[in-house]
Amino acid sequence: MNCDFCDQKATVFLTQLVEGQMKKVCLCESCAQEKGVTDPTGFSLADMLMSGTPTSAIVGTPAFIKPRGNNVKKCPNCGFSADDLNRVRRFGCSECFEVFRPEMELILRGMHQGIHHVGKVPKGYEEIHARDEKLEELRGRLESAIQTENYEDAAQLRDEIRRLETFQPSVTLP
Amino acid sequence: MMRFSTLIRHPADWMIGGSVDNAVVLTSRIRLARNLKLVPFPGWATAEQRRLAMEQMLPVIQDLRQMKDAFAQSLSGLTAVQKQVLVERHLISREHAARTEGSAAVIERRQSLSIMVNEEDHLRMQSIRSGLNLRVAFDALNEVDDELQQRLPFAFDRKLGYLTTCPTNLGTGLRASAMLHLPALVISDQIGQVLNAIGRMGLAVRGLYGEGTESLGNLYQISNQSTLGEAELKIIEHLERVIAHVAMHEANARLKLLEDEAVMLHDKMGRSFGILQHAWLIDSKEALNHLSVLRLGANLGFFPKETVRLCDTLLMEIQPAHLQLNVGMKLSPEQRDERRAQIIRQHLQNVPAPVKVSPQPKNLPFSDPPETPEL
């Protein structure tokens, strides 16, 4: 077995319970020294795994997401690929989260208290989010009304869309 | 704009306690990570994209009421020593200091608020207070966040919260931490047990200086690990409760040592005091460990109360970059040891030798706070 941090032969094997999840790490002599893994009682494995440096080390979840070849997804906004994600364990831009949403559950497993945000929400976010969803729905209905030549409904929908579009929420998002 | 030398001339209030009780908990720190929508994260962006993002964010940050007349500087405009000084003061991160073009730091005059532009995330903002004051630090930073949010399009997702480069920061993007001085728990050999208990509660503990488990100066940092699935205030309350509990343990361990081993303590005080007051060459490790003893002694009455403040000032001033900034030239490690010893002697010249302290009467002033977690 090789070291999770470099490719030398691993001689130190660690297992720790991190938030109910078994995490294992294999290290070679010199990496173990470097990470200060001499007294397993006093350091946190989670800390080491999350500390940023080259971590291909979470054995419970062998790769961050499906191995290369199977997953050829790429972020249309920034070009970040599944391979990049596996390599650096970080994301490229805000849109990557949309692209890799199906994999998020796996990525987040055992990492946090939960997998859904329950904290702060930007002021006005809910209001604007609701408006956008409503607009989307109305536009869809308008389209089908036009297609079925139901012009009376279409006119009504058009007015409603206009009204919503000009509606100023109490707080605007930048 | 504020000059570097002006910013750094005096230690900040939070570094030396001010009027706050910082006998055990020296400082409380809150960090929030935020990113711009659509703009590639700093680690994935091209140099040009980074520069553009910085130009979008910097004016908005400098416009903040809280950042009036702040120090604002592109990292390419700072020398290696200047950056290192900011790291030693915890005003920017080590990672940030390694960056140059396209990254910047904005630091408020009193050094209690700092914002890193294009660190690992587009924005890393932090607020620091002395003593155990996480809630106060959070409220201040939250206000800054609210204001920035009205002018910058932050990346936010309903399910994942604030989007961050690294998934370990998703959700609140909040890292709350406190720095604790725990000499009595170390001397009385209880530290391992306490650190283990903290680890089991899903919190991270690390020595502030030194590698791995070793902690120079008996200084430890405790912080939350989880940022997703809990609200900000819940994270902070939990952390604050655990820290208060650890601090109480330390305070009781100090009094117990005084009661049971007054002579051993007096001996330690005398030795550390002697070395610090008479050394002509001293490395960081030795200095930190003796200053830790002095700090404990000042709290227990072996030295005048103000000695705590002196120790805290010295903790900052004896670090390598601070020494070099202070003499205005690059110093070899040997020269630094000489200079360090000199600064310590100067600061301690008026401190009297440790006096005999008799144990306090039995009633311990520190009782359990309500609802303490199991340690």
Coordinates of C-alpha atoms in Angstrom, one line a residue:
Chain A
M1 CA 0.0 0.0 0.0
N2 CA 1.3 3.5 -0.9
C3 CA 1.2 6.7 1.0
D4 CA -1.9 8.9 0.4
F5 CA 0.2 12.0 0.2
C6 CA 3.2 10.9 -1.9
D7 CA 3.9 7.6 -3.7
Q8 CA 6.2 6.0 -1.2
K9 CA 5.5 2.9 0.7
A10 CA 3.1 3.5 3.5
T11 CA 4.1 2.3 7.0
V12 CA 1.7 4.3 9.2
F13 CA -2.0 3.5 9.1
L14 CA -4.5 5.5 10.9
T15 CA -8.2 5.1 11.5
Q16 CA -10.4 7.6 13.2
L17 CA -14.0 8.2 13.8
V18 CA -15.0 11.6 12.3
E19 CA -18.6 12.5 13.0
G20 CA -19.6 8.9 13.0
Q21 CA -17.7 8.0 9.8
M22 CA -14.7 5.8 9.7
K23 CA -11.8 7.6 8.0
K24 CA -8.6 5.9 7.1
V25 CA -5.3 7.3 6.1
C26 CA -2.1 5.6 5.0
L27 CA 1.2 7.5 5.3
C28 CA 4.8 6.9 4.6
E29 CA 7.4 7.5 7.3
S30 CA 8.4 11.0 6.2
C31 CA 4.8 12.3 5.6
A32 CA 3.8 10.9 9.0
Q33 CA 6.6 12.9 10.5
E34 CA 5.7 16.0 8.5
K35 CA 2.0 15.8 9.5
G36 CA 2.9 15.4 13.1
V37 CA 1.3 12.0 13.3
T38 CA 3.3 10.6 16.1
D39 CA 0.7 10.7 18.9
P40 CA -2.6 9.8 17.5
T41 CA -4.5 11.1 20.5
G42 CA -3.6 14.7 20.0
F43 CA -4.3 15.4 16.4
S44 CA -7.4 15.3 14.3
L45 CA -7.6 13.3 11.1
A46 CA -10.4 15.4 9.9
D47 CA -8.2 18.4 10.3
M48 CA -5.5 16.8 8.2
L49 CA -7.9 15.7 5.5
M50 CA -9.5 19.1 5.3
S51 CA -6.3 21.2 5.6
G52 CA -6.1 21.8 2.0
T53 CA -2.8 20.1 1.1
P54 CA -2.8 17.3 -1.4
T55 CA -5.5 15.0 -0.2
S56 CA -6.3 12.0 -2.2
A57 CA -6.8 10.4 1.1
I58 CA -10.4 9.7 2.1
V59 CA -10.5 6.0 1.9
G60 CA -14.2 5.7 2.8
T61 CA -14.9 7.7 -0.4
P62 CA -12.1 6.5 -2.7
A63 CA -12.5 9.2 -5.3
F64 CA -14.3 12.4 -4.8
I65 CA -16.7 11.5 -7.5
K66 CA -16.8 8.7 -10.2
P67 CA -13.4 8.0 -11.6
R68 CA -12.2 9.5 -14.8
G69 CA -13.6 8.0 -18.1
N70 CA -17.1 7.5 -16.7
N71 CA -17.7 11.1 -15.9
V72 CA -16.9 13.5 -18.6
K73 CA -19.0 16.4 -17.2
K74 CA -17.6 19.9 -17.6
C75 CA -18.8 23.2 -16.3
P76 CA -20.1 25.3 -19.2
N77 CA -19.2 28.5 -17.4
C78 CA -15.6 27.9 -16.5
G79 CA -14.6 24.6 -18.1
F80 CA -13.9 22.8 -14.8
S81 CA -14.1 19.0 -15.3
A82 CA -14.9 16.0 -13.2
D83 CA -11.2 15.1 -13.4
D84 CA -10.2 18.6 -12.1
L85 CA -12.6 18.1 -9.2
N86 CA -11.1 14.7 -8.3
R87 CA -7.6 16.2 -8.5
V88 CA -7.9 19.4 -6.5
R89 CA -11.1 18.7 -4.5
R90 CA -12.2 22.2 -5.0
F91 CA -14.6 23.8 -7.4
G92 CA -14.0 26.2 -10.3
C93 CA -16.9 28.6 -10.1
S94 CA -20.4 29.0 -8.7
E95 CA -21.9 27.2 -11.7
C96 CA -19.9 24.1 -11.1
F97 CA -22.2 23.3 -8.2
E98 CA -25.1 23.1 -10.7
V99 CA -23.1 20.7 -12.9
F100 CA -22.0 18.5 -10.1
R101 CA -25.1 18.7 -8.1
P102 CA -25.9 15.0 -8.4
E103 CA -22.5 14.2 -6.9
M104 CA -22.7 16.7 -4.0
E105 CA -24.3 14.2 -1.6
L106 CA -21.3 11.9 -2.0
I107 CA -18.8 14.7 -1.7
L108 CA -20.5 16.1 1.4
R109 CA -20.9 12.7 3.1
G110 CA -19.5 12.9 6.7
M111 CA -18.1 16.4 6.1
H112 CA -20.6 18.5 7.9
Q113 CA -23.4 18.4 10.4
G114 CA -25.9 18.3 7.5
I115 CA -26.2 18.6 3.7
H116 CA -28.6 21.5 3.5
H117 CA -27.9 25.1 4.4
V118 CA -30.0 26.4 7.3
G119 CA -28.1 29.6 8.0
K120 CA -28.2 33.1 6.6
V121 CA -30.0 33.9 3.4
P122 CA -29.1 37.1 1.5
K123 CA -31.7 39.8 2.1
G124 CA -34.3 39.7 -0.7
Y125 CA -33.2 36.3 -2.0
E126 CA -36.4 34.5 -1.2
E127 CA -38.6 37.2 -2.6
I128 CA -36.6 37.4 -5.8
H129 CA -36.4 33.7 -6.1
A130 CA -40.1 33.3 -5.8
R131 CA -40.7 36.0 -8.5
D132 CA -38.3 34.4 -10.9
E133 CA -40.0 31.0 -10.5
K134 CA -43.4 32.7 -11.1
L135 CA -42.1 34.5 -14.2
E136 CA -40.8 31.3 -15.6
E137 CA -44.1 29.6 -15.2
L138 CA -46.1 32.5 -16.7
R139 CA -43.8 32.6 -19.7
G140 CA -44.3 28.9 -20.3
R141 CA -48.1 29.4 -20.1
L142 CA -47.9 32.4 -22.5
E143 CA -46.1 30.4 -25.1
S144 CA -48.6 27.6 -25.1
A145 CA -51.5 30.1 -25.1
I146 CA -50.0 31.7 -28.3
Q147 CA -49.5 28.3 -29.8
T148 CA -53.1 27.3 -29.3
E149 CA -54.1 30.8 -30.5
N150 CA -55.8 31.6 -27.2
Y151 CA -55.1 35.3 -27.6
E152 CA -57.4 36.4 -24.8
D153 CA -55.4 34.4 -22.2
A154 CA -52.2 35.4 -23.9
A155 CA -52.9 39.1 -23.5
Q156 CA -53.8 38.6 -19.8
L157 CA -50.6 36.6 -19.2
R158 CA -48.5 39.2 -21.0
D159 CA -49.8 41.9 -18.7
E160 CA -49.2 39.8 -15.7
I161 CA -45.6 39.2 -16.8
R162 CA -45.0 42.9 -17.4
R163 CA -46.4 43.7 -14.0
L164 CA -44.1 41.1 -12.4
E165 CA -41.1 42.2 -14.4
T166 CA -41.4 45.8 -13.2
F167 CA -42.2 44.8 -9.6
Q168 CA -39.5 46.1 -7.4
P169 CA -38.8 43.9 -4.4
S170 CA -38.2 45.7 -1.1
V171 CA -34.5 44.8 -1.4
T172 CA -32.7 44.4 -4.6
L173 CA -29.9 41.9 -5.2
P174 CA -26.9 43.2 -7.0
Chain B
M1 CA -4.6 55.9 2.4
M2 CA -3.0 54.5 5.5
R3 CA 0.6 53.5 5.4
F4 CA 1.9 50.1 6.4
S5 CA 4.1 51.6 9.1
T6 CA 1.1 53.4 10.6
L7 CA -1.0 50.3 10.6
I8 CA 1.6 48.2 12.3
R9 CA 3.1 50.8 14.7
H10 CA 0.9 49.7 17.6
P11 CA -0.4 46.4 18.6
A12 CA -4.2 46.2 18.3
D13 CA -6.4 46.2 21.4
W14 CA -7.4 42.7 20.7
M15 CA -3.8 41.5 20.8
I16 CA -3.1 42.8 24.3
G17 CA -6.5 42.4 26.0
G18 CA -7.4 46.0 26.6
S19 CA -10.0 46.0 29.4
V20 CA -11.3 42.5 28.5
D21 CA -10.6 39.4 30.6
N22 CA -8.1 37.5 28.5
A23 CA -6.4 35.4 31.2
V24 CA -7.3 32.1 29.4
V25 CA -9.1 33.0 26.2
L26 CA -6.8 35.5 24.4
T27 CA -8.8 36.2 21.2
S28 CA -12.0 35.3 19.4
R29 CA -12.1 35.3 15.6
I30 CA -14.8 34.9 13.0
R31 CA -14.1 34.3 9.3
L32 CA -16.7 34.3 6.5
A33 CA -15.9 33.1 3.0
R34 CA -17.8 34.6 0.1
N35 CA -17.6 34.4 -3.7
L36 CA -18.9 36.3 -6.7
K37 CA -21.4 34.6 -8.9
L38 CA -20.1 33.3 -12.3
V39 CA -16.6 34.6 -11.9
P40 CA -14.1 31.7 -11.7
F41 CA -12.7 31.2 -8.2
P42 CA -9.2 32.6 -7.6
G43 CA -7.5 29.2 -7.9
W44 CA -9.1 28.4 -11.2
A45 CA -9.2 31.9 -12.7
T46 CA -6.7 33.4 -15.2
A47 CA -4.6 36.2 -14.0
E48 CA -6.8 38.6 -16.0
Q49 CA -10.0 37.2 -14.5
R50 CA -8.5 37.6 -11.0
R51 CA -7.5 41.2 -11.7
L52 CA -11.0 42.0 -13.0
A53 CA -12.6 40.4 -9.9
M54 CA -10.3 42.4 -7.7
E55 CA -11.2 45.6 -9.5
Q56 CA -14.9 44.9 -9.0
M57 CA -14.6 44.1 -5.3
L58 CA -11.9 46.5 -4.0
P59 CA -13.8 49.8 -4.4
V60 CA -16.9 48.4 -2.8
I61 CA -14.9 47.2 0.2
Q62 CA -13.0 50.5 0.6
D63 CA -16.4 52.2 0.5
L64 CA -17.6 50.4 3.6
R65 CA -18.3 52.7 6.5
Q66 CA -16.3 50.2 8.6
M67 CA -13.3 50.5 6.3
K68 CA -13.0 54.3 6.4
D69 CA -9.3 55.3 6.0
A70 CA -8.4 51.6 6.1
F71 CA -5.1 50.1 4.9
A72 CA -5.6 48.7 1.4
Q73 CA -2.9 47.2 -0.6
S74 CA -2.3 44.8 -3.5
L75 CA -0.1 42.0 -2.3
S76 CA 2.3 42.7 -5.1
G77 CA 3.0 46.1 -3.4
L78 CA 4.2 44.5 -0.2
T79 CA 7.6 43.1 0.6
A80 CA 8.0 39.5 1.9
V81 CA 8.7 40.8 5.4
Q82 CA 5.7 43.1 5.4
K83 CA 3.5 40.2 4.3
Q84 CA 5.0 38.0 7.0
V85 CA 4.3 40.6 9.6
L86 CA 0.6 40.6 8.6
V87 CA 0.6 36.8 8.9
E88 CA 2.2 37.0 12.3
R89 CA -0.5 39.4 13.4
H90 CA -3.2 37.0 12.0
L91 CA -4.4 39.8 9.7
I92 CA -3.9 37.7 6.5
S93 CA -3.4 34.0 6.1
R94 CA -0.2 32.2 5.2
E95 CA -1.8 31.1 1.9
H96 CA -2.7 34.7 1.1
A97 CA 0.8 36.0 1.8
A98 CA 2.1 33.6 -0.9
R99 CA 0.0 35.4 -3.5
T100 CA 1.0 38.5 -5.5
E101 CA -0.6 40.0 -8.6
G102 CA -4.4 40.1 -8.4
S103 CA -4.8 39.7 -4.7
A104 CA -5.2 42.4 -2.1
A105 CA -5.7 43.0 1.6
V106 CA -7.9 45.6 3.2
I107 CA -7.3 46.1 7.0
E108 CA -9.3 48.4 9.2
R109 CA -7.3 50.9 11.3
R110 CA -7.8 49.1 14.6
Q111 CA -6.9 45.8 13.0
S112 CA -10.0 44.2 14.2
L113 CA -11.5 43.7 10.8
S114 CA -9.6 42.5 7.7
I115 CA -10.7 41.4 4.3
M116 CA -8.6 39.3 2.0
V117 CA -9.4 39.7 -1.7
N118 CA -8.7 36.6 -3.9
E119 CA -7.5 34.3 -1.3
E120 CA -8.8 30.8 -1.8
D121 CA -12.2 32.4 -2.1
H122 CA -12.9 35.8 -3.7
L123 CA -13.5 37.2 -0.3
R124 CA -12.3 36.0 3.1
M125 CA -13.4 38.5 5.8
Q126 CA -12.4 38.3 9.4
S127 CA -13.3 40.0 12.6
I128 CA -11.3 39.7 15.8
R129 CA -12.0 40.6 19.4
S130 CA -10.1 40.0 22.6
G131 CA -11.3 37.5 25.2
L132 CA -14.2 35.1 24.6
N133 CA -16.4 37.3 22.4
L134 CA -17.3 35.3 19.4
R135 CA -20.8 36.7 19.2
V136 CA -19.6 40.3 19.2
A137 CA -17.1 39.5 16.5
F138 CA -19.8 37.8 14.5
D139 CA -22.3 40.6 14.7
A140 CA -19.7 43.1 13.5
L141 CA -18.7 40.9 10.5
N142 CA -22.3 40.0 9.7
E143 CA -23.0 43.7 9.3
V144 CA -20.1 44.1 6.9
D145 CA -21.4 41.0 5.0
D146 CA -24.9 42.5 4.7
E147 CA -23.6 45.7 3.3
L148 CA -21.3 44.0 0.7
Q149 CA -24.2 41.8 -0.3
Q150 CA -26.2 44.7 -1.5
R151 CA -23.5 45.8 -3.9
L152 CA -21.7 42.5 -4.9
P153 CA -23.5 39.5 -6.5
F154 CA -22.5 36.8 -4.1
A155 CA -22.8 33.2 -5.1
F156 CA -25.6 31.6 -3.1
D157 CA -27.6 28.4 -3.5
R158 CA -30.8 27.5 -1.6
K159 CA -29.6 24.1 -0.7
L160 CA -25.8 24.6 -0.4
G161 CA -25.8 28.1 1.0
Y162 CA -22.9 30.4 0.2
L163 CA -20.8 28.7 -2.4
T164 CA -17.1 28.3 -1.7
T165 CA -14.1 26.9 -3.5
C166 CA -13.6 24.1 -1.0
P167 CA -16.6 22.0 0.0
T168 CA -15.5 22.1 3.6
N169 CA -16.6 25.7 3.8
L170 CA -20.0 25.5 2.1
G171 CA -23.2 26.7 3.7
T172 CA -22.4 29.5 6.2
G173 CA -18.8 29.9 5.1
L174 CA -18.2 30.5 8.7
R175 CA -15.1 29.6 10.7
A176 CA -15.2 30.6 14.3
S177 CA -12.2 30.2 16.5
A178 CA -10.6 31.2 19.8
M179 CA -7.0 31.2 21.0
L180 CA -6.5 29.8 24.5
H181 CA -3.6 29.8 26.9
L182 CA -3.7 26.5 28.7
P183 CA -0.5 26.1 30.8
A184 CA -2.1 24.7 33.9
L185 CA -3.8 21.9 32.0
V186 CA -0.4 21.1 30.4
I187 CA 1.5 21.2 33.7
S188 CA -1.1 19.1 35.4
D189 CA -1.1 16.6 32.5
Q190 CA -4.8 17.0 31.7
I191 CA -4.4 18.5 28.3
G192 CA -4.5 15.3 26.3
Q193 CA -7.9 14.4 27.8
V194 CA -9.3 17.8 27.2
L195 CA -8.1 18.0 23.6
N196 CA -9.6 14.5 22.9
A197 CA -12.9 15.5 24.3
I198 CA -13.0 18.6 22.1
G199 CA -12.1 16.5 19.1
R200 CA -15.0 14.2 19.8
M201 CA -17.4 17.1 19.8
G202 CA -16.6 17.7 16.1
L203 CA -14.4 20.7 16.8
A204 CA -10.8 21.1 15.7
V205 CA -7.9 21.9 18.1
R206 CA -4.4 22.8 17.1
G207 CA -1.4 24.2 18.6
L208 CA -0.9 27.8 17.6
Y209 CA 2.8 27.5 17.1
G210 CA 4.8 24.4 16.4
E211 CA 4.0 21.4 14.3
G212 CA 1.6 18.6 14.9
T213 CA 0.6 18.0 18.5
E214 CA 3.4 20.1 19.9
S215 CA 2.2 23.5 21.1
L216 CA 4.8 26.2 21.9
G217 CA 3.8 28.6 24.6
N218 CA 0.8 26.3 25.5
L219 CA -1.4 28.2 23.1
Y220 CA -4.2 26.3 21.4
Q221 CA -6.8 27.2 18.8
I222 CA -10.3 25.7 18.9
S223 CA -12.6 26.1 15.9
N224 CA -15.7 24.6 14.3
Q225 CA -15.3 22.2 11.4
S226 CA -18.8 21.9 10.1
T227 CA -20.2 24.9 8.2
L228 CA -23.2 23.3 6.6
G229 CA -26.5 22.2 8.2
E230 CA -26.3 24.5 11.2
A231 CA -27.2 28.1 11.5
E232 CA -24.4 30.6 12.3
L233 CA -25.6 31.4 15.8
K234 CA -25.9 27.8 16.6
I235 CA -22.3 27.1 15.5
I236 CA -21.1 30.0 17.6
E237 CA -23.1 29.2 20.7
H238 CA -21.9 25.6 20.7
L239 CA -18.3 26.7 20.3
E240 CA -18.6 29.4 22.9
R241 CA -20.1 26.9 25.4
V242 CA -17.2 24.4 24.9
I243 CA -14.6 27.1 25.1
A244 CA -16.1 28.6 28.3
H245 CA -16.0 25.1 29.7
V246 CA -12.3 24.5 28.7
A247 CA -11.4 28.0 30.1
M248 CA -13.1 27.1 33.4
H249 CA -11.1 23.9 33.6
E250 CA -7.9 25.8 33.0
A251 CA -8.8 28.4 35.6
N252 CA -9.5 25.7 38.2
A253 CA -6.3 23.8 37.3
R254 CA -4.4 27.0 37.9
L255 CA -5.9 27.4 41.4
K256 CA -5.4 23.8 42.2
L257 CA -1.7 24.0 41.2
L258 CA -1.3 27.0 43.5
E259 CA -3.0 25.1 46.3
D260 CA -1.0 21.8 45.9
E261 CA 2.3 22.8 44.4
A262 CA 3.0 26.5 45.3
V263 CA 6.7 25.9 45.7
M264 CA 7.0 24.1 42.3
L265 CA 5.2 27.0 40.7
H266 CA 7.3 29.6 42.4
D267 CA 10.4 27.7 41.2
K268 CA 9.1 27.6 37.6
M269 CA 8.4 31.4 37.8
G270 CA 11.9 32.2 39.1
R271 CA 13.6 30.1 36.5
S272 CA 11.7 31.4 33.5
F273 CA 12.0 35.0 34.8
G274 CA 15.7 34.5 35.3
I275 CA 16.3 33.2 31.8
L276 CA 14.1 35.9 30.1
Q277 CA 15.7 38.7 32.0
H278 CA 19.3 37.6 31.5
A279 CA 19.5 35.7 28.2
W280 CA 21.5 37.3 25.4
L281 CA 20.5 34.6 22.8
I282 CA 17.1 33.1 22.8
D283 CA 15.2 31.2 20.0
S284 CA 11.4 31.4 19.5
K285 CA 10.7 28.1 21.1
E286 CA 12.5 28.8 24.4
A287 CA 11.1 32.4 24.5
L288 CA 7.5 31.3 23.9
N289 CA 7.7 28.6 26.6
H290 CA 9.1 31.0 29.3
L291 CA 6.7 33.7 28.3
S292 CA 3.9 31.3 28.8
V293 CA 5.1 30.6 32.4
L294 CA 5.3 34.3 33.0
R295 CA 1.8 34.9 31.7
L296 CA 0.5 32.2 34.0
G297 CA 2.5 33.7 36.9
A298 CA 1.0 37.2 36.3
N299 CA -2.5 35.8 36.4
L300 CA -1.8 34.0 39.7
G301 CA -0.1 36.9 41.4
F302 CA 3.6 36.0 41.2
F303 CA 4.1 39.1 39.0
P304 CA 2.2 42.4 38.8
K305 CA -1.1 42.1 36.8
E306 CA 0.2 44.3 33.9
T307 CA 2.8 41.6 33.1
V308 CA 0.1 39.8 31.1
R309 CA -0.1 42.7 28.7
L310 CA 3.7 42.7 28.4
C311 CA 3.8 39.0 27.6
D312 CA 1.1 39.4 25.0
T313 CA 3.0 42.3 23.4
L314 CA 6.1 40.2 23.3
L315 CA 4.4 37.2 21.8
M316 CA 3.8 39.4 18.8
E317 CA 7.1 41.3 18.8
I318 CA 9.5 38.4 19.1
Q319 CA 8.3 36.7 15.9
P320 CA 10.8 36.6 13.0
A321 CA 9.2 39.1 10.7
H322 CA 8.4 41.5 13.5
L323 CA 12.0 41.4 14.6
Q324 CA 13.2 42.2 11.1
L325 CA 10.7 45.0 10.5
N326 CA 11.8 46.4 13.9
V327 CA 15.5 46.7 12.9
G328 CA 14.7 47.5 9.3
M329 CA 16.9 44.7 7.9
K330 CA 17.1 41.1 7.1
L331 CA 18.4 39.0 10.0
S332 CA 20.0 35.6 10.1
P333 CA 18.5 33.2 12.7
E334 CA 21.4 33.8 15.0
Q335 CA 21.0 37.6 14.7
R336 CA 17.3 37.1 15.4
D337 CA 18.0 35.2 18.6
E338 CA 20.2 38.1 19.8
R339 CA 17.7 40.7 18.9
R340 CA 14.8 38.7 20.4
A341 CA 16.7 38.4 23.7
Q342 CA 17.4 42.1 23.7
I343 CA 13.7 43.1 23.2
I344 CA 12.6 40.7 25.9
R345 CA 15.2 42.2 28.4
Q346 CA 14.0 45.7 27.6
H347 CA 10.4 44.9 28.1
L348 CA 11.0 43.0 31.3
Q349 CA 13.6 45.3 32.9
N350 CA 11.0 46.8 35.3
V351 CA 9.3 43.6 36.2
P352 CA 10.1 42.6 39.8
A353 CA 11.2 39.0 40.7
P354 CA 8.3 36.7 41.5
V355 CA 6.9 37.1 45.0
K356 CA 5.6 34.4 47.3
V357 CA 1.9 33.7 46.7
S358 CA -0.3 31.9 49.2
P359 CA -3.1 29.8 47.9
Q360 CA -6.5 31.5 47.8
P361 CA -9.2 30.5 50.2
K362 CA -11.1 27.3 49.2
N363 CA -14.1 28.8 47.4
L364 CA -13.2 28.5 43.7
P365 CA -14.4 31.6 41.9
F366 CA -15.1 29.7 38.7
S367 CA -18.2 27.6 38.9
D368 CA -19.8 25.5 36.2
P369 CA -21.7 27.6 33.6
P370 CA -25.1 26.2 32.9
E371 CA -25.6 23.3 30.5
T372 CA -21.9 22.5 30.1
P373 CA -21.1 19.8 27.6
E374 CA -19.4 16.7 28.9
L375 CA -15.6 17.0 28.8

